[in-house]
CSV table of C-alpha atoms in Angstrom, one decimal:
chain,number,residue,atom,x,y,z
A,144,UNK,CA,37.8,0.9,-21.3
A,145,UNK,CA,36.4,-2.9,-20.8
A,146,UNK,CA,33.1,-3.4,-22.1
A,147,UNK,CA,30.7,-3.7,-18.8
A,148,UNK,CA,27.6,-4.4,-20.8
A,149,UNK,CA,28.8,-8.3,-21.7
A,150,UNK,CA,29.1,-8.7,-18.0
A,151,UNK,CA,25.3,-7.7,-16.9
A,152,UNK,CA,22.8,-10.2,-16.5
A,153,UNK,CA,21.1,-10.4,-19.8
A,154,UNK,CA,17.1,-10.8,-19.8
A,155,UNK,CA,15.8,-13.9,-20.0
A,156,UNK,CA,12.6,-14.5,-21.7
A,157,UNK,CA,9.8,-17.3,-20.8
A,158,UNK,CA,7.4,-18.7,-22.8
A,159,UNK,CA,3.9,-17.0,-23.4
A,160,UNK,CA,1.9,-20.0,-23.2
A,161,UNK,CA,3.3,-20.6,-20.2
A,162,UNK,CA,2.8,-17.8,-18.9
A,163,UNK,CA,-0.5,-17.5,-20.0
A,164,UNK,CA,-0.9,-20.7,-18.0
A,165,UNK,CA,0.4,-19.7,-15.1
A,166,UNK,CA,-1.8,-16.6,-14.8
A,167,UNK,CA,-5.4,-18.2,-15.2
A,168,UNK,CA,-4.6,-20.7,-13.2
A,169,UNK,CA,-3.4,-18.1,-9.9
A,170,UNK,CA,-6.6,-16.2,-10.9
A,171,UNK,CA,-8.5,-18.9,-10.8
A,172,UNK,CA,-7.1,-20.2,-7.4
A,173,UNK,CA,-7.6,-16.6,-5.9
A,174,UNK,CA,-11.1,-16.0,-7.3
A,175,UNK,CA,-12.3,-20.0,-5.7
A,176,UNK,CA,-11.0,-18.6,-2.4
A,177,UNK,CA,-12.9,-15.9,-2.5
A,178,UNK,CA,-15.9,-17.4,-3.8
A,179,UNK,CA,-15.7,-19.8,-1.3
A,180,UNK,CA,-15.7,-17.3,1.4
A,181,UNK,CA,-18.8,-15.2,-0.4
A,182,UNK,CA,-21.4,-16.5,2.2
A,183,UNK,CA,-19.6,-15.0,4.6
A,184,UNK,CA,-21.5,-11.8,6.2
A,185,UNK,CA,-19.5,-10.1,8.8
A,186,UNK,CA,-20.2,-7.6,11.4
A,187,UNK,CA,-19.4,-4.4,8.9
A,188,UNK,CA,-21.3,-6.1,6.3
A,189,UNK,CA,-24.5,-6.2,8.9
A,190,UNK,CA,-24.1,-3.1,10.5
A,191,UNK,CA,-22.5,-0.6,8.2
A,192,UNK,CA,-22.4,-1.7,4.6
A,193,UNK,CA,-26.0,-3.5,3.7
A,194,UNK,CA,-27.9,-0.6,5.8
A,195,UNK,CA,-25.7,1.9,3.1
A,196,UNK,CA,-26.7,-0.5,0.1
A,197,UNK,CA,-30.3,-0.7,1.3
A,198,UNK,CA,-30.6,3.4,1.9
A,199,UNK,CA,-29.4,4.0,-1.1
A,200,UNK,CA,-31.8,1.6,-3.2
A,201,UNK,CA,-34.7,3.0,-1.1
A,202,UNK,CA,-33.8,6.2,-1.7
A,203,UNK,CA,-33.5,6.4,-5.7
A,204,UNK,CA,-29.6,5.5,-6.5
A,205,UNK,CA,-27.9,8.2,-7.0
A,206,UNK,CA,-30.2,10.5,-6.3
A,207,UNK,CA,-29.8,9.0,-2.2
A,208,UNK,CA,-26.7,11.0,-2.4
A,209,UNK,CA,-27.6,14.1,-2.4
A,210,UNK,CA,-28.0,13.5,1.4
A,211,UNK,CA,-24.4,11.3,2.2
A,212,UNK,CA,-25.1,12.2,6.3
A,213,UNK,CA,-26.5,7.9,6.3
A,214,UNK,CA,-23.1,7.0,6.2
A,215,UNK,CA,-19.4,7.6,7.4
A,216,UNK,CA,-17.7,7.5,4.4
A,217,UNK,CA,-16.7,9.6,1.7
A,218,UNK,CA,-19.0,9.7,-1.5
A,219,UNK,CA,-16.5,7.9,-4.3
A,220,UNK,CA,-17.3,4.2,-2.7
A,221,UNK,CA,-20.7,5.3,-2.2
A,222,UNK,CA,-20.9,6.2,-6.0
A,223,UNK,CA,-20.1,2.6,-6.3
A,224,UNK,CA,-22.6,1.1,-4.0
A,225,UNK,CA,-25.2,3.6,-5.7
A,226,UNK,CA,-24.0,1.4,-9.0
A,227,UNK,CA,-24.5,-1.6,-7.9
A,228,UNK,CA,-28.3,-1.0,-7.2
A,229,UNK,CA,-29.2,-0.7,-11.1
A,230,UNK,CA,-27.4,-3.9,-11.3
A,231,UNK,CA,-29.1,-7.5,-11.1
A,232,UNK,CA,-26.7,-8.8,-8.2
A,233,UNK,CA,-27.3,-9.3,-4.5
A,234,UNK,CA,-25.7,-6.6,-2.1
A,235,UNK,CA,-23.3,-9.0,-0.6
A,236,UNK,CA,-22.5,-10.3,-4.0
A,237,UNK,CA,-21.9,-7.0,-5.8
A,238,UNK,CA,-20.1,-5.2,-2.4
A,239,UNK,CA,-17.5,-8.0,-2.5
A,240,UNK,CA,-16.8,-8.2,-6.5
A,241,UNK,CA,-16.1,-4.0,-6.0
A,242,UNK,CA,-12.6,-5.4,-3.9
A,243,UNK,CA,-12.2,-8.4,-5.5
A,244,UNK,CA,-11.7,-6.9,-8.9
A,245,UNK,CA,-9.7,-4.4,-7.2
A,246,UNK,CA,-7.5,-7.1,-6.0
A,247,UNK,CA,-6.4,-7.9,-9.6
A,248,UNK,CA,-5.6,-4.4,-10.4
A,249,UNK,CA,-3.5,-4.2,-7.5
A,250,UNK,CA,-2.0,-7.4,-8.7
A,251,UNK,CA,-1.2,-6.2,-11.8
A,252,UNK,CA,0.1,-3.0,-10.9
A,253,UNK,CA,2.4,-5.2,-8.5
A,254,UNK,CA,3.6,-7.2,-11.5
A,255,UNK,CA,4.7,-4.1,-13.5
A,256,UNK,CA,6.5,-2.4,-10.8
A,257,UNK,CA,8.6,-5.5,-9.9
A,258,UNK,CA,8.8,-6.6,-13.9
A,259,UNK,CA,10.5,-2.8,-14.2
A,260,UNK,CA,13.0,-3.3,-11.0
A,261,UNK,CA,13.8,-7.0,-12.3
A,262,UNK,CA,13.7,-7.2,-15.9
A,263,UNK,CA,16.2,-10.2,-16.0
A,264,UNK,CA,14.1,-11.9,-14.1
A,265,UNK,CA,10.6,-12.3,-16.0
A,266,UNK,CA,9.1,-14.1,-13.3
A,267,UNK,CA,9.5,-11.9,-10.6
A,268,UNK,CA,6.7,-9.7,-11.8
A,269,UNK,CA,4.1,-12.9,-12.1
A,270,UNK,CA,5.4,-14.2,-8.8
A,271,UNK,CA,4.9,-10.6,-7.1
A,272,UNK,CA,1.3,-10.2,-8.3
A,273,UNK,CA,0.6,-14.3,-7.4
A,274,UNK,CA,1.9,-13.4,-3.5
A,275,UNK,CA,0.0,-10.2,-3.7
A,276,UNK,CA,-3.2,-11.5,-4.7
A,277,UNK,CA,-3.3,-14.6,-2.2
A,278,UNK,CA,-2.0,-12.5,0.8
A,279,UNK,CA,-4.1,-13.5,3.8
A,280,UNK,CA,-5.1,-10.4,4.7
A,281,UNK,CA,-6.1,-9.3,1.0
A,282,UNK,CA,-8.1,-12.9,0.1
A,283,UNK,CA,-10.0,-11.7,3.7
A,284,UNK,CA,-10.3,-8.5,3.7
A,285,UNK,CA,-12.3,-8.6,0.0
A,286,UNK,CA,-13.5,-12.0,0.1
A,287,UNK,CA,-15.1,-12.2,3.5
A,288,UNK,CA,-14.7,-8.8,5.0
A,289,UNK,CA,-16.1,-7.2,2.2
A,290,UNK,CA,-13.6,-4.0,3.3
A,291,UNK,CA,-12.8,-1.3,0.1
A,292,UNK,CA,-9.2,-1.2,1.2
A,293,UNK,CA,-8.1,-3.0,-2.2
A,294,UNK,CA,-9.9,0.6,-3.6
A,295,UNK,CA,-7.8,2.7,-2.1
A,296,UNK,CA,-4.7,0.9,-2.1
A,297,UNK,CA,-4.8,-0.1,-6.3
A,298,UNK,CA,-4.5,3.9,-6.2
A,299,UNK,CA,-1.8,4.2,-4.0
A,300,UNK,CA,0.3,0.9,-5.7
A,301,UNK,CA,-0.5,2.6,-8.9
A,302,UNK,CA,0.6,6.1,-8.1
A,303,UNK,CA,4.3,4.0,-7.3
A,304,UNK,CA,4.1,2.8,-10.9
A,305,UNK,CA,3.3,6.1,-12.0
A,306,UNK,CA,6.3,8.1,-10.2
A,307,UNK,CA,8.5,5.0,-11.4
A,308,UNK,CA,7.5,6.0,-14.9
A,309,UNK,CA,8.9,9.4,-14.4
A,310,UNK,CA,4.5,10.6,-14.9
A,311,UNK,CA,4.4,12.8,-11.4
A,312,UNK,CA,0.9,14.3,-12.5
A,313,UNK,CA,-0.7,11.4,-12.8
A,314,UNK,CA,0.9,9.8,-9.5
A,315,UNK,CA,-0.4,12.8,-7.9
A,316,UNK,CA,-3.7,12.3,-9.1
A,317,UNK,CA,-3.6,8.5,-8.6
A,318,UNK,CA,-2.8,9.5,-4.7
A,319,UNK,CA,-5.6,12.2,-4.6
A,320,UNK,CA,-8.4,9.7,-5.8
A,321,UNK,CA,-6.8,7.1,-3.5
A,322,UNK,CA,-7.3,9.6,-0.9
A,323,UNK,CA,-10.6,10.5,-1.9
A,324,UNK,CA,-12.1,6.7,-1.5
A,325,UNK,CA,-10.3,6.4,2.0
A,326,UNK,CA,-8.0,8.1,4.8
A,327,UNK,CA,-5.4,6.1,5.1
A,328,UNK,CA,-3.9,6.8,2.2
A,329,UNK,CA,-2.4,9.8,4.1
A,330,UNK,CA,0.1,6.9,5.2
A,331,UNK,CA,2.1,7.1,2.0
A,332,UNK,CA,2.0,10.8,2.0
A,333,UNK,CA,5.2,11.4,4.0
A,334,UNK,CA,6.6,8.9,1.0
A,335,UNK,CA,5.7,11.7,-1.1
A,336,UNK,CA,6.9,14.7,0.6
A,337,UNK,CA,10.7,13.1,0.1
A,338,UNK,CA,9.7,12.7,-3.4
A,339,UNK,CA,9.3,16.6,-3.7
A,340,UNK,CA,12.2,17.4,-1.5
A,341,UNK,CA,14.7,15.6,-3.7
A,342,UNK,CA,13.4,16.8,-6.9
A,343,UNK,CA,11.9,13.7,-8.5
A,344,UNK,CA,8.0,15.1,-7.7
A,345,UNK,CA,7.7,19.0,-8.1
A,346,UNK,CA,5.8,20.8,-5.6
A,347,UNK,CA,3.2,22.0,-8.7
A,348,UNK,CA,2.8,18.7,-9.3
A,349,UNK,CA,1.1,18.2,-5.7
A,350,UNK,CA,-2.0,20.0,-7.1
A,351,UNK,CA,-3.5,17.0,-8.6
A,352,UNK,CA,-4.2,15.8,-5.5
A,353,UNK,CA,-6.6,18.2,-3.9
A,354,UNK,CA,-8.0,18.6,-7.7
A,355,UNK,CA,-8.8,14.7,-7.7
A,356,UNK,CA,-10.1,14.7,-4.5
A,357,UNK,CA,-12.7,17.3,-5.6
A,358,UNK,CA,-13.5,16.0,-9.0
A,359,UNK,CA,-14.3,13.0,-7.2
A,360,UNK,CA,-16.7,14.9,-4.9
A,361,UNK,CA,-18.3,16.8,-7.7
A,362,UNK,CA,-21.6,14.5,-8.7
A,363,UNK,CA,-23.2,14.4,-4.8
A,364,UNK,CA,-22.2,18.4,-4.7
A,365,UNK,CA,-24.2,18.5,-8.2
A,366,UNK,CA,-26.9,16.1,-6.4
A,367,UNK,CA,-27.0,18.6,-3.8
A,368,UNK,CA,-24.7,17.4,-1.3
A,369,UNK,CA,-23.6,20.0,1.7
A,370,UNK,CA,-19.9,20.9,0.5
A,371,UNK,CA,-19.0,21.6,4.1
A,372,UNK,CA,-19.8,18.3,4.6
A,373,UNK,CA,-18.3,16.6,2.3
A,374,UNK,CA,-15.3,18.5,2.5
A,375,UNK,CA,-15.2,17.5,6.6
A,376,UNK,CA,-16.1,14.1,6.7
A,377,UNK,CA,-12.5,12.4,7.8
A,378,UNK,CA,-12.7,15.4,10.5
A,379,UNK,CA,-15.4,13.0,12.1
A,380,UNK,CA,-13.7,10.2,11.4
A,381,UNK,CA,-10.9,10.8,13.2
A,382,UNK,CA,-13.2,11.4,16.9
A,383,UNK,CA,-14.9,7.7,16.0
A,384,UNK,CA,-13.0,5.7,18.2
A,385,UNK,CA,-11.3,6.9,21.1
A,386,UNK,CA,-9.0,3.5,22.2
A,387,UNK,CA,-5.1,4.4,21.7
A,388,UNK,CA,-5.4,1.0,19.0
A,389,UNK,CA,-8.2,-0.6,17.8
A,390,UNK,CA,-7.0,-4.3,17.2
A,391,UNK,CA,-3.6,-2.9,15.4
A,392,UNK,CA,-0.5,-4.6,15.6
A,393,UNK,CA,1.0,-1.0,16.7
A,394,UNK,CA,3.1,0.5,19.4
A,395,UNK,CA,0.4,1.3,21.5
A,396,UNK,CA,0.0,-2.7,21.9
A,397,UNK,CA,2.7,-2.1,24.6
A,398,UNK,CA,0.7,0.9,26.0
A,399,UNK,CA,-1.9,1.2,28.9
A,400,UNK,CA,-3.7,3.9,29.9
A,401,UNK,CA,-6.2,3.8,32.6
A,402,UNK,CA,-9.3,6.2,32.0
A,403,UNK,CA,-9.2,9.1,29.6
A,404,UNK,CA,-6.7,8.8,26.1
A,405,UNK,CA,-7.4,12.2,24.5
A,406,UNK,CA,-4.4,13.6,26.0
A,407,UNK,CA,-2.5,10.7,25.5
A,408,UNK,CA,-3.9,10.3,21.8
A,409,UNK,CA,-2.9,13.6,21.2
A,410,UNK,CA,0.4,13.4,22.0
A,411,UNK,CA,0.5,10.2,20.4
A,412,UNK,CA,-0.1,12.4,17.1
A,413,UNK,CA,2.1,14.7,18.1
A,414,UNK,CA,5.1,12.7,17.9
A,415,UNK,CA,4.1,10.7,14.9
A,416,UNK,CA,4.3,13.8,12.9
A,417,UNK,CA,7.9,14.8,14.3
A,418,UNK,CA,9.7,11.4,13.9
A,419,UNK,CA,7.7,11.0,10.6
A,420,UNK,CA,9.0,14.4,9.2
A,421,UNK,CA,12.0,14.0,10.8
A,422,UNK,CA,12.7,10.4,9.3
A,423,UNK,CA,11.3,12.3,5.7
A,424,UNK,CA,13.3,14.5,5.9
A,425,UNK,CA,16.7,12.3,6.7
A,426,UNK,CA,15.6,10.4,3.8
A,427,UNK,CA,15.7,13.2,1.5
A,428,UNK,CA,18.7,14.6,2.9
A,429,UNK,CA,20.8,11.7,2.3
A,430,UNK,CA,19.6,11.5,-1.5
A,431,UNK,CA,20.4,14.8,-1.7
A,432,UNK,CA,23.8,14.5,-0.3
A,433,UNK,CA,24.7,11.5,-2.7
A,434,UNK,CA,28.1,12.5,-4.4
A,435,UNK,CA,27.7,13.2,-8.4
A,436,UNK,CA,27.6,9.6,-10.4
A,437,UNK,CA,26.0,7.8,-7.5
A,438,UNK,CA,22.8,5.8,-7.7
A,439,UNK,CA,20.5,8.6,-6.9
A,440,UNK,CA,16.7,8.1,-6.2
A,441,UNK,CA,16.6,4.8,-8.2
A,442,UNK,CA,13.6,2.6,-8.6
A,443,UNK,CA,14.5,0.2,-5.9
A,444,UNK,CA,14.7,3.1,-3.4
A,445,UNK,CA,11.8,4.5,-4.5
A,446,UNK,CA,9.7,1.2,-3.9
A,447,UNK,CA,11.5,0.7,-0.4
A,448,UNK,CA,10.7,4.3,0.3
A,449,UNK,CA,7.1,3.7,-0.3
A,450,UNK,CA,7.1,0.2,2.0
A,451,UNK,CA,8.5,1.9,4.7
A,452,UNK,CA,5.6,4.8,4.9
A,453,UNK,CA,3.1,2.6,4.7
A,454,UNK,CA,4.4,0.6,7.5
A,455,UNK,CA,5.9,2.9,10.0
A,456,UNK,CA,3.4,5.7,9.9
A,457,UNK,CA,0.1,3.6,11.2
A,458,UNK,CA,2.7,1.5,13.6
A,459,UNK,CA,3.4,5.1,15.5
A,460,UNK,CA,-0.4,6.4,15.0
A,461,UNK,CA,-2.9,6.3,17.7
A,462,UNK,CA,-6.6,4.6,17.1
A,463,UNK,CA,-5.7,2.1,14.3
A,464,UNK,CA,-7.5,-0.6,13.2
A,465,UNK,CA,-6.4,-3.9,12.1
A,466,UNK,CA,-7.1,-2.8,8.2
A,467,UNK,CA,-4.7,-0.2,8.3
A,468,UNK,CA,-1.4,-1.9,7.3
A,469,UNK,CA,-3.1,-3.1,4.5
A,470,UNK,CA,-1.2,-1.2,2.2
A,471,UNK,CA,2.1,-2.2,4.3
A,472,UNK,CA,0.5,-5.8,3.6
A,473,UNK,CA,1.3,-5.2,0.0
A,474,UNK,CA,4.1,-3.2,-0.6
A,475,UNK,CA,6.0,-5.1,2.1
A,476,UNK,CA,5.7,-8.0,-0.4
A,477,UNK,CA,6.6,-5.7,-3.4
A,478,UNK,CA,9.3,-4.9,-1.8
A,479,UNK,CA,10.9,-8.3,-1.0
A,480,UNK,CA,10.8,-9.1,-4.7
A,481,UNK,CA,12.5,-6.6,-5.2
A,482,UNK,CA,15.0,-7.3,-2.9
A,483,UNK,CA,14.4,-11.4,-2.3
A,484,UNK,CA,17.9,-12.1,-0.2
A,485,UNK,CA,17.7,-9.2,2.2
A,486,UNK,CA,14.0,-8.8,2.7
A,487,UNK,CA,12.2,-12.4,2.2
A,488,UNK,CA,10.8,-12.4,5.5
A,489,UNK,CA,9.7,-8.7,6.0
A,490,UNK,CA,6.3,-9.5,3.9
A,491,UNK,CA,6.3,-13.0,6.3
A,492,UNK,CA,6.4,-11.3,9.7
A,493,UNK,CA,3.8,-8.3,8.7
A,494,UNK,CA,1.7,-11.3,7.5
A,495,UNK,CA,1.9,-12.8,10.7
A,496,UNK,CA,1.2,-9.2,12.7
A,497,UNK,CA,-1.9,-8.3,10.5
A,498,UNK,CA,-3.8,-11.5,9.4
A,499,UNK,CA,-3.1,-12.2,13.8
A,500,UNK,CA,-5.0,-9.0,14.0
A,501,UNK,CA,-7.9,-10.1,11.4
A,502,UNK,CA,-8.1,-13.3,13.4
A,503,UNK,CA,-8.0,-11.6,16.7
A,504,UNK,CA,-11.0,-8.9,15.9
A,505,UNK,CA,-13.2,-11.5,13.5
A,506,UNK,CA,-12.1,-15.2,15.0
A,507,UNK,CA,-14.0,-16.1,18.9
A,508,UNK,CA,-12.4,-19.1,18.1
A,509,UNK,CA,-9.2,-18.3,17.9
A,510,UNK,CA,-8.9,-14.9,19.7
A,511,UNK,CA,-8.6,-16.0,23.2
A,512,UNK,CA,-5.4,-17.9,22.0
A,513,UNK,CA,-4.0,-14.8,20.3
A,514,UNK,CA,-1.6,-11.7,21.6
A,515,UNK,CA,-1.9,-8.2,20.6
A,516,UNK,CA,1.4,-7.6,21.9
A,517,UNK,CA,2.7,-10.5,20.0
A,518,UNK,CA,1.5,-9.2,17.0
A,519,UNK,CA,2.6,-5.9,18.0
A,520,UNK,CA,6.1,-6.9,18.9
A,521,UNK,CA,6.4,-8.7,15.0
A,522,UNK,CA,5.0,-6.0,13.2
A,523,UNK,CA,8.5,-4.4,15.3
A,524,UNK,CA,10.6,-6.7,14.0
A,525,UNK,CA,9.1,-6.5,10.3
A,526,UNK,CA,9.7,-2.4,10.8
A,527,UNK,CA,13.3,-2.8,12.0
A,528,UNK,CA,14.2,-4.7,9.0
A,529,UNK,CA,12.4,-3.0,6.5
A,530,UNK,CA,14.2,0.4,7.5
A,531,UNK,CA,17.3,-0.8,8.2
A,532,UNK,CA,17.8,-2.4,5.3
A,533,UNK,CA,16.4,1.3,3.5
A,534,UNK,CA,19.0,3.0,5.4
A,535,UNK,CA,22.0,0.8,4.0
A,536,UNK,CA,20.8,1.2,0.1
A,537,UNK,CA,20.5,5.1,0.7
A,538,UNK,CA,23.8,5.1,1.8
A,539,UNK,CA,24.9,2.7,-1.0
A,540,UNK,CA,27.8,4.5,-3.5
A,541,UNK,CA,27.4,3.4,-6.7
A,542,UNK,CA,28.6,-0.3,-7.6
A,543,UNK,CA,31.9,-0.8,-9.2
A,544,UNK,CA,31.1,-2.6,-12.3
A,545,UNK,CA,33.4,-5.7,-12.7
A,546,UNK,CA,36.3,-5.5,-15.0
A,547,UNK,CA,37.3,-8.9,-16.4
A,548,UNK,CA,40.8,-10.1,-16.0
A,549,UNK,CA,42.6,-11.9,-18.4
A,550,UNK,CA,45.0,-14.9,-18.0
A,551,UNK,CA,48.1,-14.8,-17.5
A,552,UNK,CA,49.4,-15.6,-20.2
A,553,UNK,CA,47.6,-13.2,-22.1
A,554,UNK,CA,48.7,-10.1,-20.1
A,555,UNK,CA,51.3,-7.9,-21.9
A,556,UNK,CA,54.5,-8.6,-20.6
A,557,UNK,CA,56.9,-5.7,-19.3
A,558,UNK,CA,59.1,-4.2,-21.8
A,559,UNK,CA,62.6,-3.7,-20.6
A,560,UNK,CA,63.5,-0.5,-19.9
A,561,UNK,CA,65.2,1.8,-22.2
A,562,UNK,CA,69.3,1.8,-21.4
């Protein structure tokens, strides 16, 4: 048997100082950018986040809680806005360092998962997190947006590590409080039902996520908060906004519909769901199907997995908003590290899709000039790519290691055969 080990890529190493280097000086770019876009105040900020910050303080901190009904959001972030009124900072200040610290956990998490797919290639986790924390849409949505979808999504990134470290509690978990700060993060949750169907999340497992959801919700029920309430309050979210897409670079871009959506909204639903389950469960099949000694549900997959939920499930949704590829934003770039030659310009055309959007819904500048449909139609393209290229590495037999050949001259000659 040759020995294929001599003819892997061996890890290179590069130096710490370097390194070092390297990383205060991207933090320090991508903390200037957002600083310089502190000032900004947008329309959330006015009319949704400083009314919250100001209830809150007027109302005692935490004790404010105990009544959530001032706000449409669940109570984790507002346990963070309640925190920040003890503290010496302005409201604008203070609301945007929440995300902007989330950013760097996001980047970090970003660097591990593509240090652990790449380890020959010790830059690949720094440039990962670099890309990741100067993404358009990321240095906007925390530095002048003052959004929490950094919150969510360091959850969400983090639950990947997690299941990539074989530790499906705590990726459960990690997915539950994720889900407990914001919605959307049902968009990687059909990424998680293949991981239970092949085996590589058990079903028990799932537990953690309702069980972090409610720890989470614990302090305003001790406060006094109305469980029912609590327990309800995406149920409201969802009848917010009745337009089939709320300056989202989705399907319904190409979409009219004179007069009343419900019916078309719920049908909209409606077939999400199917194709989602049904793409889930395609996935999982073919991972199940894999012949003995094949690649199995390997890291790689498991990241592209991920990517594509995030991506295809608000794309088919009904009533999105601009924010809600955010996690798509990020993985998207994840995943081209992970796979630089096939999928460098996925993270490009989604950039181009959801920073358009941000522009479109924040810029009167620029907004006449922009498309929806534009946006739409590359967000398409970025989809097409991303799954297609899923597609061919689930279907990918295991690789045929390469066994050296030796000169000529060194190959055994024939012995004559016996007379």
């Amino acid at each position: 048997m040759p020995d294929t080990a001599a003819e892997e890529p061996r890890p290179r190493t590069a130096d710490p100082t370097v390194k070092a280097l390297a990383a205060y000086t991207v933090v320090a770019v991508a903390l200037a950018a957002r600083v310089f876009l502190l000032p900004g105040e947008s329309a959330d900020y006015r009319i949704f986040l400083r009314p919250w910050y100001q209830h809150i303080a007027a109302h005692g901190g935490f004790t404010a809680l105990a009544d959530p009904g001032f706000s449409d959001y669940n109570v984790p972030y507002l346990y963070l806005l309640a925190a920040l009124t003890y503290l010496p900072v302005p409201a604008l200040t203070g609301i945007k360092a929440i995300s902007v610290l989330a950013d760097l956990a996001m980047a970090y998490y970003a660097l591990r998962i593509v240090a652990r797919l790449r380890p020959a290639h010790p830059w690949a986790g720094f440039g990962a997190a670099a890309v990741v924390l100067l993404l358009p849409t990321v240095v906007t949505n925390s530095g002048w947006w003052g959004q929490c979808d950094a919150v969510y999504a360091v959850f969400l990134v983090g639950g990947i590590h997690q299941v990539l470290r074989h530790r499906p509690w705590w990726a459960c978990a990690f997915f539950g409080i994720a889900l407990a700060f914001k919605f959307q993060a049902v968009f990687l949750f059909p990424f998680l039902l293949v991981l239970v169907l092949v085996g590589r999340v058990p079903w028990r497992s799932l537990l953690a996520v309702p069980a972090a959801y409610l720890a989470l919700a614990a302090p305003a029920l001790a406060l006094g908060a109305d469980p029912w309430r609590l327990l309800t309050v995406y149920a409201r979210q969802t009848n917010t906004y009745r337009l089939l897409s709320v300056n989202a670079p989705s399907v319904y871009e190409f979409v009219s519909v004179p007069g009343d959506t419900d019916a078309v909204r719920g049908a909209g639903v409606l077939i999400a769901g199917t194709l989602v389950v049904l793409l889930s469960a395609a996935a999982a099949w073919s991972l199940r199907r894999a012949r003995p000694g094949g690649p199995g549900l390997t890291d790689t997959r498991i990241v592209l997995l991920a990517a594509c939920s995030a991506t295809v499930v608000p794309f088919l949704l009904p009533s999105m908003h601009e924010r809600y590829f955010y996690v798509a934003d990020v993985l998207t770039a994840v995943a081209a590290f992970a796979l630089p030659r096939r999928l460098w310009y996925v993270p490009v055309l989604v950039q181009l899709a959801s920073f358009g959007s941000y522009l479109k819904c924040n810029s009167a500048v620029l907004a006449p000039y922009l498309s929806m449909p534009a946006h739409g139609a590359l967000m398409l393209l970025a989809l097409l790519a991303l799954v297609r290229t899923t597609t061919r590495e689930l279907r990918r037999g295991p690789r045929t290691p390469a066994v050296p050949t030796r000169p000529a001259a060194d190959r055994p000659t024939a012995e004559p055969a016996p007379a």
